Coordinates of C-alpha atoms and ligand atoms in Angstrom, one line a residue:
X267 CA 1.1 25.4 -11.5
X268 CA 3.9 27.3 -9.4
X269 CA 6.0 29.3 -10.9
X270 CA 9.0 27.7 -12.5
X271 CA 12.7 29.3 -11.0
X272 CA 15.1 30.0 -14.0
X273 CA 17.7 27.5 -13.4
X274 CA 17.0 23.5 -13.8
X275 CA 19.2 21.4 -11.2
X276 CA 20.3 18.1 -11.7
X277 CA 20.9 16.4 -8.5
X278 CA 22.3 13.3 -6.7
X279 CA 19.1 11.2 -5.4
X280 CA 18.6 8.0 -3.1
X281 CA 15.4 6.0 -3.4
X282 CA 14.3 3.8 -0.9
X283 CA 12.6 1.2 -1.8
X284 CA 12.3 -0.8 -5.7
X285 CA 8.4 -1.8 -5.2
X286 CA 5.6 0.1 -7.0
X287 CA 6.4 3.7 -5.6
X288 CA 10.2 3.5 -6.0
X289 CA 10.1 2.1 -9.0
X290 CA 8.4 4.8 -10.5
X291 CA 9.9 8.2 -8.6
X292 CA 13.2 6.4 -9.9
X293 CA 11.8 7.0 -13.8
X294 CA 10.5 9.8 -13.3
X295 CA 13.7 11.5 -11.2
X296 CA 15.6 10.4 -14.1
X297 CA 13.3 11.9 -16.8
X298 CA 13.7 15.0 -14.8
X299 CA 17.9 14.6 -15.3
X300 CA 18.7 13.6 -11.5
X301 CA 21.0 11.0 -11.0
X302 CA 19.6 8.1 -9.2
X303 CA 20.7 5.0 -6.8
X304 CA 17.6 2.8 -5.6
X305 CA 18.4 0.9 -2.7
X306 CA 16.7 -2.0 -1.9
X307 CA 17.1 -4.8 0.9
X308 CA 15.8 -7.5 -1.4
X309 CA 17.5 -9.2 -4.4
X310 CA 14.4 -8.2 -7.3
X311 CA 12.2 -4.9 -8.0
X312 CA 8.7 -5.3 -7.5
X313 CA 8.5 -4.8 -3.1
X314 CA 4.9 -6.1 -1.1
X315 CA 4.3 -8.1 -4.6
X316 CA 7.4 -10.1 -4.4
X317 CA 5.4 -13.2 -2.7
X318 CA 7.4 -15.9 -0.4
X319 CA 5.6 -19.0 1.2
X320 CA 8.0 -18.1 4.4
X321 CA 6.4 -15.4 7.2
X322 CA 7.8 -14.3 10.2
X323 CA 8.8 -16.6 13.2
X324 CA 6.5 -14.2 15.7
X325 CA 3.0 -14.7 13.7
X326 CA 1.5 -11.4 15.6
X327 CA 5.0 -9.5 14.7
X328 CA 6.1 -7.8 18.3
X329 CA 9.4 -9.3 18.4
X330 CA 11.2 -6.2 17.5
X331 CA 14.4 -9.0 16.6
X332 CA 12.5 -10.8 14.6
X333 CA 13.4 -12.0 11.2
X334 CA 11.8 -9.3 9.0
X335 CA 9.7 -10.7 5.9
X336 CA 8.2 -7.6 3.8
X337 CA 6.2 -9.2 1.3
X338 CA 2.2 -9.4 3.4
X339 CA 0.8 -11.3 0.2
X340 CA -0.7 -14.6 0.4
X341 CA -0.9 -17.4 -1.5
X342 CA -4.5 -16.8 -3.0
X343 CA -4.5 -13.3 -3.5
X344 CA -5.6 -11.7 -6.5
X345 CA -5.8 -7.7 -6.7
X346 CA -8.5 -5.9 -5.2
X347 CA -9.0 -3.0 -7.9
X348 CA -9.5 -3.6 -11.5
X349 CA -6.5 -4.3 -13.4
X350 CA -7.2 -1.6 -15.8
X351 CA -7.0 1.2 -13.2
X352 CA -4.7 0.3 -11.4
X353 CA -1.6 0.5 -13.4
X354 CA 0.4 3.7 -13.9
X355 CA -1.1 6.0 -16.7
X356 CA 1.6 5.6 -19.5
X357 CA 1.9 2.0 -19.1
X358 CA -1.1 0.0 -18.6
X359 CA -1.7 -3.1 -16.6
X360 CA -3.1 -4.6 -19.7
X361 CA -3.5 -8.7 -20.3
X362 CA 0.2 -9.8 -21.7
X363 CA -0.4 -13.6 -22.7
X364 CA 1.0 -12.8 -25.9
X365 CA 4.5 -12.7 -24.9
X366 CA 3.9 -15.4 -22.3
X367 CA 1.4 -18.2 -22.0
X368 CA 1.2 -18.7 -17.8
X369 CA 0.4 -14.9 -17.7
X370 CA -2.9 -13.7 -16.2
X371 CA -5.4 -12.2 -18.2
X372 CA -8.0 -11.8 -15.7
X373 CA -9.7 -8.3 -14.9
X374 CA -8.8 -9.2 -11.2
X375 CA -5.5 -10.7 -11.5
X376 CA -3.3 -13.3 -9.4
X377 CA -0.5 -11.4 -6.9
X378 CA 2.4 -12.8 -10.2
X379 CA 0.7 -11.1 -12.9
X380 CA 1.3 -7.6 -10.7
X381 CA 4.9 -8.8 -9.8
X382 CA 5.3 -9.7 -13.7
X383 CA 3.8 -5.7 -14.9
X384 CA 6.1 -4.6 -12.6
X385 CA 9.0 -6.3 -13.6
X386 CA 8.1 -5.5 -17.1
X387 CA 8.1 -1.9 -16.1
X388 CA 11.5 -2.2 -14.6
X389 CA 12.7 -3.8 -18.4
X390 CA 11.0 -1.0 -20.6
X391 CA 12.3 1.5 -18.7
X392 CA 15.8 0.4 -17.7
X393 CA 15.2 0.8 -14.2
X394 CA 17.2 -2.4 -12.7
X395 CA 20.4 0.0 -13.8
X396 CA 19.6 2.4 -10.8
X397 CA 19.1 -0.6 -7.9
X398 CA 21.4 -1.4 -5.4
X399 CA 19.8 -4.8 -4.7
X400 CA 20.4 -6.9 -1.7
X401 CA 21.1 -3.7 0.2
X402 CA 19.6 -1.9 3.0
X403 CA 19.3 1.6 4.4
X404 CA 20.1 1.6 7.9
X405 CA 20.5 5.8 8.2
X406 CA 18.9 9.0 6.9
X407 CA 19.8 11.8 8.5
X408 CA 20.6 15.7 7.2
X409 CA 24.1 16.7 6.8
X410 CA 24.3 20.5 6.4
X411 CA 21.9 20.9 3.1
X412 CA 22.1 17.4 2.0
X413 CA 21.3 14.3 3.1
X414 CA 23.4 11.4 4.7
X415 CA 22.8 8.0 4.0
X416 CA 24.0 4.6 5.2
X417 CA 23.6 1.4 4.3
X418 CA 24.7 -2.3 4.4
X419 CA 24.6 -4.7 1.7
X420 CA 24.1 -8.8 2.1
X421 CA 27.7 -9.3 2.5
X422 CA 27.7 -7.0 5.6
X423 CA 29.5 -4.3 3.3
X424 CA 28.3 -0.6 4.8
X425 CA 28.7 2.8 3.3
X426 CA 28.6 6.1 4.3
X427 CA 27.0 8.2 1.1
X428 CA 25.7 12.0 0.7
X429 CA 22.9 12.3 -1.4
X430 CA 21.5 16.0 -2.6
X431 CA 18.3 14.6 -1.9
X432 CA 16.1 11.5 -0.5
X433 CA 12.9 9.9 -1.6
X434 CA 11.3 7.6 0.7
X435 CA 9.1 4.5 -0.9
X436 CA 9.8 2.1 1.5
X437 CA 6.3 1.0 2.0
X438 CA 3.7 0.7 4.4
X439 CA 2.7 -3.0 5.0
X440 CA 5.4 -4.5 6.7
X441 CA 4.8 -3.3 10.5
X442 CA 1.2 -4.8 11.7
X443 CA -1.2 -3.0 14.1
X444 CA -2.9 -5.7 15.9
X445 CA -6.0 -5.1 17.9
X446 CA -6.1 -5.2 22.1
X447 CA -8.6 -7.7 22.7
X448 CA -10.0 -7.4 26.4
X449 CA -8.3 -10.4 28.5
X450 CA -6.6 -11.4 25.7
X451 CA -3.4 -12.3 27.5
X452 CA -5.2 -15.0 29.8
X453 CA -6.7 -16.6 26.4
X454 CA -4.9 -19.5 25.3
X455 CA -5.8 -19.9 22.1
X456 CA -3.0 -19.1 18.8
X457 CA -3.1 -15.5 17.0
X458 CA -1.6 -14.3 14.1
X459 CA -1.9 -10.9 12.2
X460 CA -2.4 -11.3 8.3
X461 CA 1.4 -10.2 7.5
X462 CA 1.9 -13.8 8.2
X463 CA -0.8 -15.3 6.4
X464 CA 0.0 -17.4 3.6
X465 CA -2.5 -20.5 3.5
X466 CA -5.5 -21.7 4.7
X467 CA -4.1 -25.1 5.6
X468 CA -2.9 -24.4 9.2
X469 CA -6.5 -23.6 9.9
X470 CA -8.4 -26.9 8.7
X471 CA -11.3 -27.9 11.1
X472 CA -10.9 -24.9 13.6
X473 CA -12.8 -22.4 14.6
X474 CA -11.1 -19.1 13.5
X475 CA -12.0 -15.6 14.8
X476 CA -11.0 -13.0 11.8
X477 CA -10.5 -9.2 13.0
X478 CA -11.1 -7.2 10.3
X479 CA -13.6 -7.0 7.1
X480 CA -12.0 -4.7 4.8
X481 CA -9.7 -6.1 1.7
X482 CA -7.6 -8.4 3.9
X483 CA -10.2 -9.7 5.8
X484 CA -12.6 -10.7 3.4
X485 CA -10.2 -12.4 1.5
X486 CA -8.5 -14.4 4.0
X487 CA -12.1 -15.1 5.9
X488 CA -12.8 -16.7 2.8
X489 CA -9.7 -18.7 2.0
X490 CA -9.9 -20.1 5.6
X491 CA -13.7 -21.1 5.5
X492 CA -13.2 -23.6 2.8
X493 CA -10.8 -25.7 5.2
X494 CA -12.3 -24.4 8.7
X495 CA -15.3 -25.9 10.8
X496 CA -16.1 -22.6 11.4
X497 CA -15.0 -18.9 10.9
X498 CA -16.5 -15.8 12.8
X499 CA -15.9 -12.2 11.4
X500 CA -15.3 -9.2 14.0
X501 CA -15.6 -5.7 12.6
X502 CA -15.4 -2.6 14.9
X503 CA -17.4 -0.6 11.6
X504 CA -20.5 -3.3 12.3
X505 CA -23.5 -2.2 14.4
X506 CA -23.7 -4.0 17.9
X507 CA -26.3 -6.3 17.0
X508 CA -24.9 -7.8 13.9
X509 CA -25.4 -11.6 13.5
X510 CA -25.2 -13.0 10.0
X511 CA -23.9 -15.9 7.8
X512 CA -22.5 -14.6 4.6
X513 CA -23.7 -15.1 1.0
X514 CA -21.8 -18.3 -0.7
X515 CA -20.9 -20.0 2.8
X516 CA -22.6 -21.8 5.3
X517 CA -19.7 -21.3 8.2
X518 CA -18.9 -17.7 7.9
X519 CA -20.5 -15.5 10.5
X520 CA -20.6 -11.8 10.6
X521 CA -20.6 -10.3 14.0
X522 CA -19.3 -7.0 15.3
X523 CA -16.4 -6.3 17.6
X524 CA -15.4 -8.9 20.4
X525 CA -16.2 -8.2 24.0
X526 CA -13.5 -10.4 25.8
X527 CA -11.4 -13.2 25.5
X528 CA -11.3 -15.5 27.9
X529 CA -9.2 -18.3 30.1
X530 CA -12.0 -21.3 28.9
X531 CA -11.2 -20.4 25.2
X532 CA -14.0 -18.7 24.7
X533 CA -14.5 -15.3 22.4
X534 CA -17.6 -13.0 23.6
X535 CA -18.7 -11.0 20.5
X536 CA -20.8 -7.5 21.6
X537 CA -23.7 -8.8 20.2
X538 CA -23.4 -11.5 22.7
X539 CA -22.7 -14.4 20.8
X540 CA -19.9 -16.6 22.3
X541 CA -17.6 -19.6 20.3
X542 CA -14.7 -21.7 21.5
X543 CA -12.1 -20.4 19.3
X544 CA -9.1 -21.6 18.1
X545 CA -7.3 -19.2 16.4
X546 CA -7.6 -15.5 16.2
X547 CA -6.4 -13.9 12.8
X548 CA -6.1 -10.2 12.9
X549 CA -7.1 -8.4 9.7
X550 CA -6.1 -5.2 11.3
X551 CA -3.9 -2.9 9.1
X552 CA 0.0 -1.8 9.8
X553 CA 1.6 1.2 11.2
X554 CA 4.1 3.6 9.1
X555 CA 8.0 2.2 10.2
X556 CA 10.6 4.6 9.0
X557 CA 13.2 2.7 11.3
X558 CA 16.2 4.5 9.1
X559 CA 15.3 8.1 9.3
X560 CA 16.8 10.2 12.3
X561 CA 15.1 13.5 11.5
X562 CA 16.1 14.9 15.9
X563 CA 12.5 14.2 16.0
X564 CA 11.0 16.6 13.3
X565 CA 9.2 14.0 11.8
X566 CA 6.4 11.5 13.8
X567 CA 4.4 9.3 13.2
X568 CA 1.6 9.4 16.0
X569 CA -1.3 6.9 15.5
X570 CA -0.3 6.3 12.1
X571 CA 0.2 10.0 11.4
X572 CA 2.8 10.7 9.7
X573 CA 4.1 14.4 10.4
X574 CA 4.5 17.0 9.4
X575 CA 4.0 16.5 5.6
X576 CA 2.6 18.9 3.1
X577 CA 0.6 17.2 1.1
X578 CA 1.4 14.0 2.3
X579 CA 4.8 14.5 0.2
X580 CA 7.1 16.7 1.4
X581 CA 8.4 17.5 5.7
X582 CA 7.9 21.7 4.8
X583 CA 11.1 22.3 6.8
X584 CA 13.2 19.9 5.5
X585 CA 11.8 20.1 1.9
X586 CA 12.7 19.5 -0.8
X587 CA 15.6 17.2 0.2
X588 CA 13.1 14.8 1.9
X589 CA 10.1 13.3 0.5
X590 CA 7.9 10.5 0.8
X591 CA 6.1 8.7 -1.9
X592 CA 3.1 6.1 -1.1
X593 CA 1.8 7.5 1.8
X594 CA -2.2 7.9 1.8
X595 CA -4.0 4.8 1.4
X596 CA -7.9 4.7 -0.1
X597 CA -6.7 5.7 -3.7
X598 CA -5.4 4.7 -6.9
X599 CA -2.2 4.0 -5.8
X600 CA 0.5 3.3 -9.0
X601 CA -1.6 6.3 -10.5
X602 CA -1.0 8.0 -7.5
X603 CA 3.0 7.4 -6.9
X604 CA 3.4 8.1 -10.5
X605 CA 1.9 11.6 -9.8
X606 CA 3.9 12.1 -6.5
X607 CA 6.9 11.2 -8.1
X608 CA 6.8 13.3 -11.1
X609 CA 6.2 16.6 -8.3
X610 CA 9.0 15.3 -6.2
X611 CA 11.2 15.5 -9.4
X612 CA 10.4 18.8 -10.8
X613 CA 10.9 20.6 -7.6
X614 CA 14.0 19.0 -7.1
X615 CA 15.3 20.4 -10.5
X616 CA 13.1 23.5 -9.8
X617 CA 10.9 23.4 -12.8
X618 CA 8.2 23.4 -10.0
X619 CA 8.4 25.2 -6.6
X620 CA 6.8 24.5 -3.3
X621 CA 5.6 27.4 -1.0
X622 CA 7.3 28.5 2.4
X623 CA 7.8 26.5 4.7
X624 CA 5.3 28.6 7.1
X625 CA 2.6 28.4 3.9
X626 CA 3.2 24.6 4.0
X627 CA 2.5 24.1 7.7
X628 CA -0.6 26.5 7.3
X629 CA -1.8 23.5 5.0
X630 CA -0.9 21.4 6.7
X631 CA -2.5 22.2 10.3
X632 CA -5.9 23.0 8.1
X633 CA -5.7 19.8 6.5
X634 CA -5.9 18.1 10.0
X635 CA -8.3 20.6 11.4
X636 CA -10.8 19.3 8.3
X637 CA -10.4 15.8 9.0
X638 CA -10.5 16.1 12.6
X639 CA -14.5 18.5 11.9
X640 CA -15.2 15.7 10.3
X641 CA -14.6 13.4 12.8
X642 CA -12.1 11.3 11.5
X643 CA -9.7 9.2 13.9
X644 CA -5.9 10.6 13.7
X645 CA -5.3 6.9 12.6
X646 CA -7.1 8.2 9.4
X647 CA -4.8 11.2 8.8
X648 CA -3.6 9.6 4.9
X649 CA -7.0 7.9 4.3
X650 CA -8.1 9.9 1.4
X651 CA -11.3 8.0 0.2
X652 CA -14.2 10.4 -1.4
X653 CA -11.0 13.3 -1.2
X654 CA -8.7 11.4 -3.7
X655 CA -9.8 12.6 -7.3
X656 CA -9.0 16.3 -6.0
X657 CA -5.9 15.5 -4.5
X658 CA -4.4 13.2 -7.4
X659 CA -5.8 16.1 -9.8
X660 CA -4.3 18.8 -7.8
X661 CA -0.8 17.1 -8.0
X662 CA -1.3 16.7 -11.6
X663 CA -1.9 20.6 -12.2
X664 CA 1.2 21.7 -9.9
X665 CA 3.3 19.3 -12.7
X666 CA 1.4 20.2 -16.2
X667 CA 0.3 16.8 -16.1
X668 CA -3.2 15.7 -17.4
X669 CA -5.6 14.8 -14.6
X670 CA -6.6 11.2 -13.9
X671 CA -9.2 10.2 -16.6
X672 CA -13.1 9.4 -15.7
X673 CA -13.0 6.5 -16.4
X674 CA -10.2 5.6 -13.9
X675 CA -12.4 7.3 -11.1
X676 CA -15.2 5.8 -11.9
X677 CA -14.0 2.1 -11.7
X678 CA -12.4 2.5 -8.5
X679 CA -15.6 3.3 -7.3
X680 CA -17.4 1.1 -8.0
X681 CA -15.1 -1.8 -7.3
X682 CA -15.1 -0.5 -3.9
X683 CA -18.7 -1.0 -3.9
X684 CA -18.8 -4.2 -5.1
X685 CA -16.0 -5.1 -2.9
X686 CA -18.1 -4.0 0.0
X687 CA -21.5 -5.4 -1.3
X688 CA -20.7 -8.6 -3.2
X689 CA -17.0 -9.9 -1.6
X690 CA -17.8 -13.3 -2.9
X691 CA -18.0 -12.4 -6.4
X692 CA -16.4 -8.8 -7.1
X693 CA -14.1 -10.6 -8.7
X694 CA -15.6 -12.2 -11.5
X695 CA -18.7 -10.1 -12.3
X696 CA -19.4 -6.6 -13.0
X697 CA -21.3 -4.4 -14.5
X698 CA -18.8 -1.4 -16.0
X699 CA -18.0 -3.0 -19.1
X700 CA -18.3 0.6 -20.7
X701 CA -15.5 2.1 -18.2
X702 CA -13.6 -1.0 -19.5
X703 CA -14.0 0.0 -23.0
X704 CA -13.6 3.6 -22.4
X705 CA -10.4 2.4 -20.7
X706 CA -9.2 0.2 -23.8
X707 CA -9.7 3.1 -26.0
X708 CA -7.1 5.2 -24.0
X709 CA -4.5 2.8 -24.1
X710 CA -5.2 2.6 -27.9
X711 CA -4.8 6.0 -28.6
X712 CA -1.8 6.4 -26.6
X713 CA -0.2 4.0 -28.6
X714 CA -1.0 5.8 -31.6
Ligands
LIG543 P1 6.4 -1.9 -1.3 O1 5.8 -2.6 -2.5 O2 6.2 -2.5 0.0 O3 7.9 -1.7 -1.6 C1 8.8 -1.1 -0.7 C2 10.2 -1.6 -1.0 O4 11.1 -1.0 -0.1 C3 10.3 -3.1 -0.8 O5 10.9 -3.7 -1.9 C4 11.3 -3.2 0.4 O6 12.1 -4.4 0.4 C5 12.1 -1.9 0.3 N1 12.6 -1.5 1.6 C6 12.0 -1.2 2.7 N2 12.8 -0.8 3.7 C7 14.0 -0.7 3.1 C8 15.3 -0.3 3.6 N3 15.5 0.2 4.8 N4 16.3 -0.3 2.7 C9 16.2 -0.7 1.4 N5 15.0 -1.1 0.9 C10 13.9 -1.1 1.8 N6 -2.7 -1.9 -4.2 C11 -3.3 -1.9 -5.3 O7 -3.2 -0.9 -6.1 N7 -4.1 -3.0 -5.8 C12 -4.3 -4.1 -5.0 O8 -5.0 -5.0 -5.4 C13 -3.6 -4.2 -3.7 N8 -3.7 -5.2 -2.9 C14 -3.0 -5.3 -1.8 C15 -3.1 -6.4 -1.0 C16 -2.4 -6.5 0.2 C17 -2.5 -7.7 1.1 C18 -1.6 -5.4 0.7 C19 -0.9 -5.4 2.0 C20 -1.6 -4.2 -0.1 C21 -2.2 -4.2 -1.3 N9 -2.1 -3.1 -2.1 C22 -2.8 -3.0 -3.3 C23 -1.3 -1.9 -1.7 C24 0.2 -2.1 -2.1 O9 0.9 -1.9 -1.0 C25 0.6 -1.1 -3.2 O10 -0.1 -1.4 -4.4 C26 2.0 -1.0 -3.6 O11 2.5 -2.2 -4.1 C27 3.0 -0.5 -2.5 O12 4.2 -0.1 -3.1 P2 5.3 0.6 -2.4 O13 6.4 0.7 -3.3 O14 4.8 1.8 -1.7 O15 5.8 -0.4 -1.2

């Protein structure tokens, strides 16, 4: 751990955000003796998880004055990790049917049952106390060592605050990428990117084109099948000759990325397969959108980079008085905000301290030289996949926490697999009933 400085400060701190990440830097910045306002545009806690059957009025979300819907959740969704490692460490995402019947126990729960954990969170902890619902930050910007920020509520009500410090949890899902399709804009067909997914419905008897095979895709590729004459799945990750149908379907086709798209309707895939499509649903990822934050261009975000930040945390020349929580991606996320969050609030009080600024862009330039040896796209820059355990136990160290337990490791990793290998039936069967039990035990014994 870094040396602690002598002095502990207690400072004034926004929070951006009430979902999974804010929620939890807004505990642990209190634990840590700050003083806290959350703001959040919405009227309830709880962020992406907070589904609503309404979706943008642009389906591929270019209109940049469009109506803004954050929640990208649909209808069928339940989570993609195991419920047991994915809650945060001192309050597990355990079944909760005793206090309420419609609650689900599942391992691999509906998208309400993480809304409901996280609005039990909020109770246990008192966190509702520190939101400014229904409000919005329209402005971050530095004002001589601290930090202005503006914001307008849902009666068109602004303000004009200083804060000593600002944590970003805004979230990433919001903002789509979508991909370029050659001759796309001569194609007549419909598109839509999965923020604006909700149901299968719209689809019934098409022939759909899904973009996209990871979490998203797969899901939704499967939601739409049971509806659709036909759906056709393009992945950039799949070799050029791919052709397949799917295990539990008989009208879901594998294929890899498309090669045009074409006046007649028709879709050319690169293993030259060609379908008269209907629809195209793009399963394709979202950019970082910090729309609020005027940094005079200090910090990017460059093919979904977002830079420069030490550790994926902190902007080393503007640190500590800026931070972001819930940037990487290909992790256990609560875990992983809950980890961020208790750093962020020690070396705001100064229990904890970071290193120079120069030392921090030294990091940060080697951090990018790795990736980029390795040949990883710029796009990839807060992908942390096989690096995750030592980063999450790294940020534990700097705060004297305990490092994330095996047994939190080793489900993720396998439900990745089995997500990858078996994404009809992850779901529902496993075979790491001993990581469950190890799990259980935990939660015992910290209850003890
Ligand atoms: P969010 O939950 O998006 O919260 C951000 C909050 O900030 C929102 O409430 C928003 O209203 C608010 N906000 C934004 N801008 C402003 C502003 N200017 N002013 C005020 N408030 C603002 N993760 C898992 O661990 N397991 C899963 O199974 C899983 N499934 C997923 C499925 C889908 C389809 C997607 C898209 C993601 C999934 N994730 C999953 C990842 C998920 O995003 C994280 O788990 C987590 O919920 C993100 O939390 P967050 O707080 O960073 O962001």
């Amino acid at each position: 751990m870094a040396p602690a400085q002598s002095t502990i400060n207690s400072l004034h701190v926004a929070v951006i955000g009430a979902g999974a990440a804010g929620l939890v830097a807004a505990r642990e910045l209190r634990r840590e003796n700050h003083s806290v306002v959350v703001f959040e545009r919405i009227s309830k806690v709880g962020g992406l998880w907070v589904y609503t059957p309404e979706s943008e009025d642009d389906p591929l979300s270019l209109d940049p004055n469009r109506n803004i819907v954050h929640s990208s959740v649909y209808d069928s969704l339940r989570t993609n990790l195991p419920r047991e490692c994915m809650g945060y460490s001192d309050f597990p995402f355990v079944p909760r049917r005793e206090h309420d019947e419609s609650r689900d126990s599942r391992r691999y729960p509906s998208h309400k049952e993480v809304l409901a954990y996280l609005e039990d969170f909020a109770r246990e902890f008192k966190l509702e106390e520190m939101v400014r619902f229904n409000t919005e930050v329209v402005l971050v910007e530095p004002d001589g060592s601290k930090w202005r920020v503006k914001s307008k509520n849902s009666d068109g009500i602004s303000s004009d605050e200083i804060f000593d410090a600002v944590v970003v949890c805004n979230g990433h899902y919001t903002e789509p990428r979508v991909a370029h399709v050659p001759g796309i804009d001569s194609w007549p067909g419909k598109q839509i990117h999965s923020h604006n997914y909700r149901l299968p419905d719209p689809f019934k008897d098409q022939v759909v084109v899904v973009i996209g095979n990871f979490a998203s895709g797969s899901d939704i590729s499967r939601d739409i099948m049971a509806v659709a004459k036909e759906v056709h799945i393009a992945a950039r990750a799949n070799p050029s000759k791919t052709y397949k149908q799917l295990p539990g379907s008989d009208n879901l086709w594998l294929h890899p990325m498309i090669k045009s798209a074409n006046k007649d309707g028709s879709i050319v895939f690169e293993n030259g397969k060609i379908v008269q499509a209907d629809t195209i649903v793009h399963c394709t990822g979202y950019k970082y959108y910090f729309p609020f934050l005027n940094t005079n261009g200090y910090i990017t975000v460059d093919d979904n980079c977002v830079g420069p930040l030490y550790k994926h945390v902190f902007p080393p020349a503007l640190a500590p008085g800026l931070s972001f929580v819930g940037v990487p991606w290909m992790t256990l996320l609560f875990f992983m905000f809950e980890l961020q969050s208790k750093w962020v609030a020690a070396v705001l009080s100064g229990r904890v301290t970071l290193p120079s600024e120069e030392k921090m862009m030294e990091d940060v330039t080697a951090d990018y030289a790795v990736r980029d040896s390795h040949g990883f796209p710029k796009r990839y820059t807060h992908r942390l996949g096989a690096g995750h355990v030592q980063y999450l136990n790294w940020i534990a160290e700097q705060v004297g926490a305990p490092p994330g337990e095996e047994w939190r490791y080793q489900e993720i990793e396998g439900g990745y697999v089995r997500l990858a290998t078996q994404s009809d039936t992850f779901r529902d069967k496993w075979d790491d009933d001993h990581l469950i039990l190890e799990a259980y035990e935990d939660f015992l014994r910290q209850k003890l």
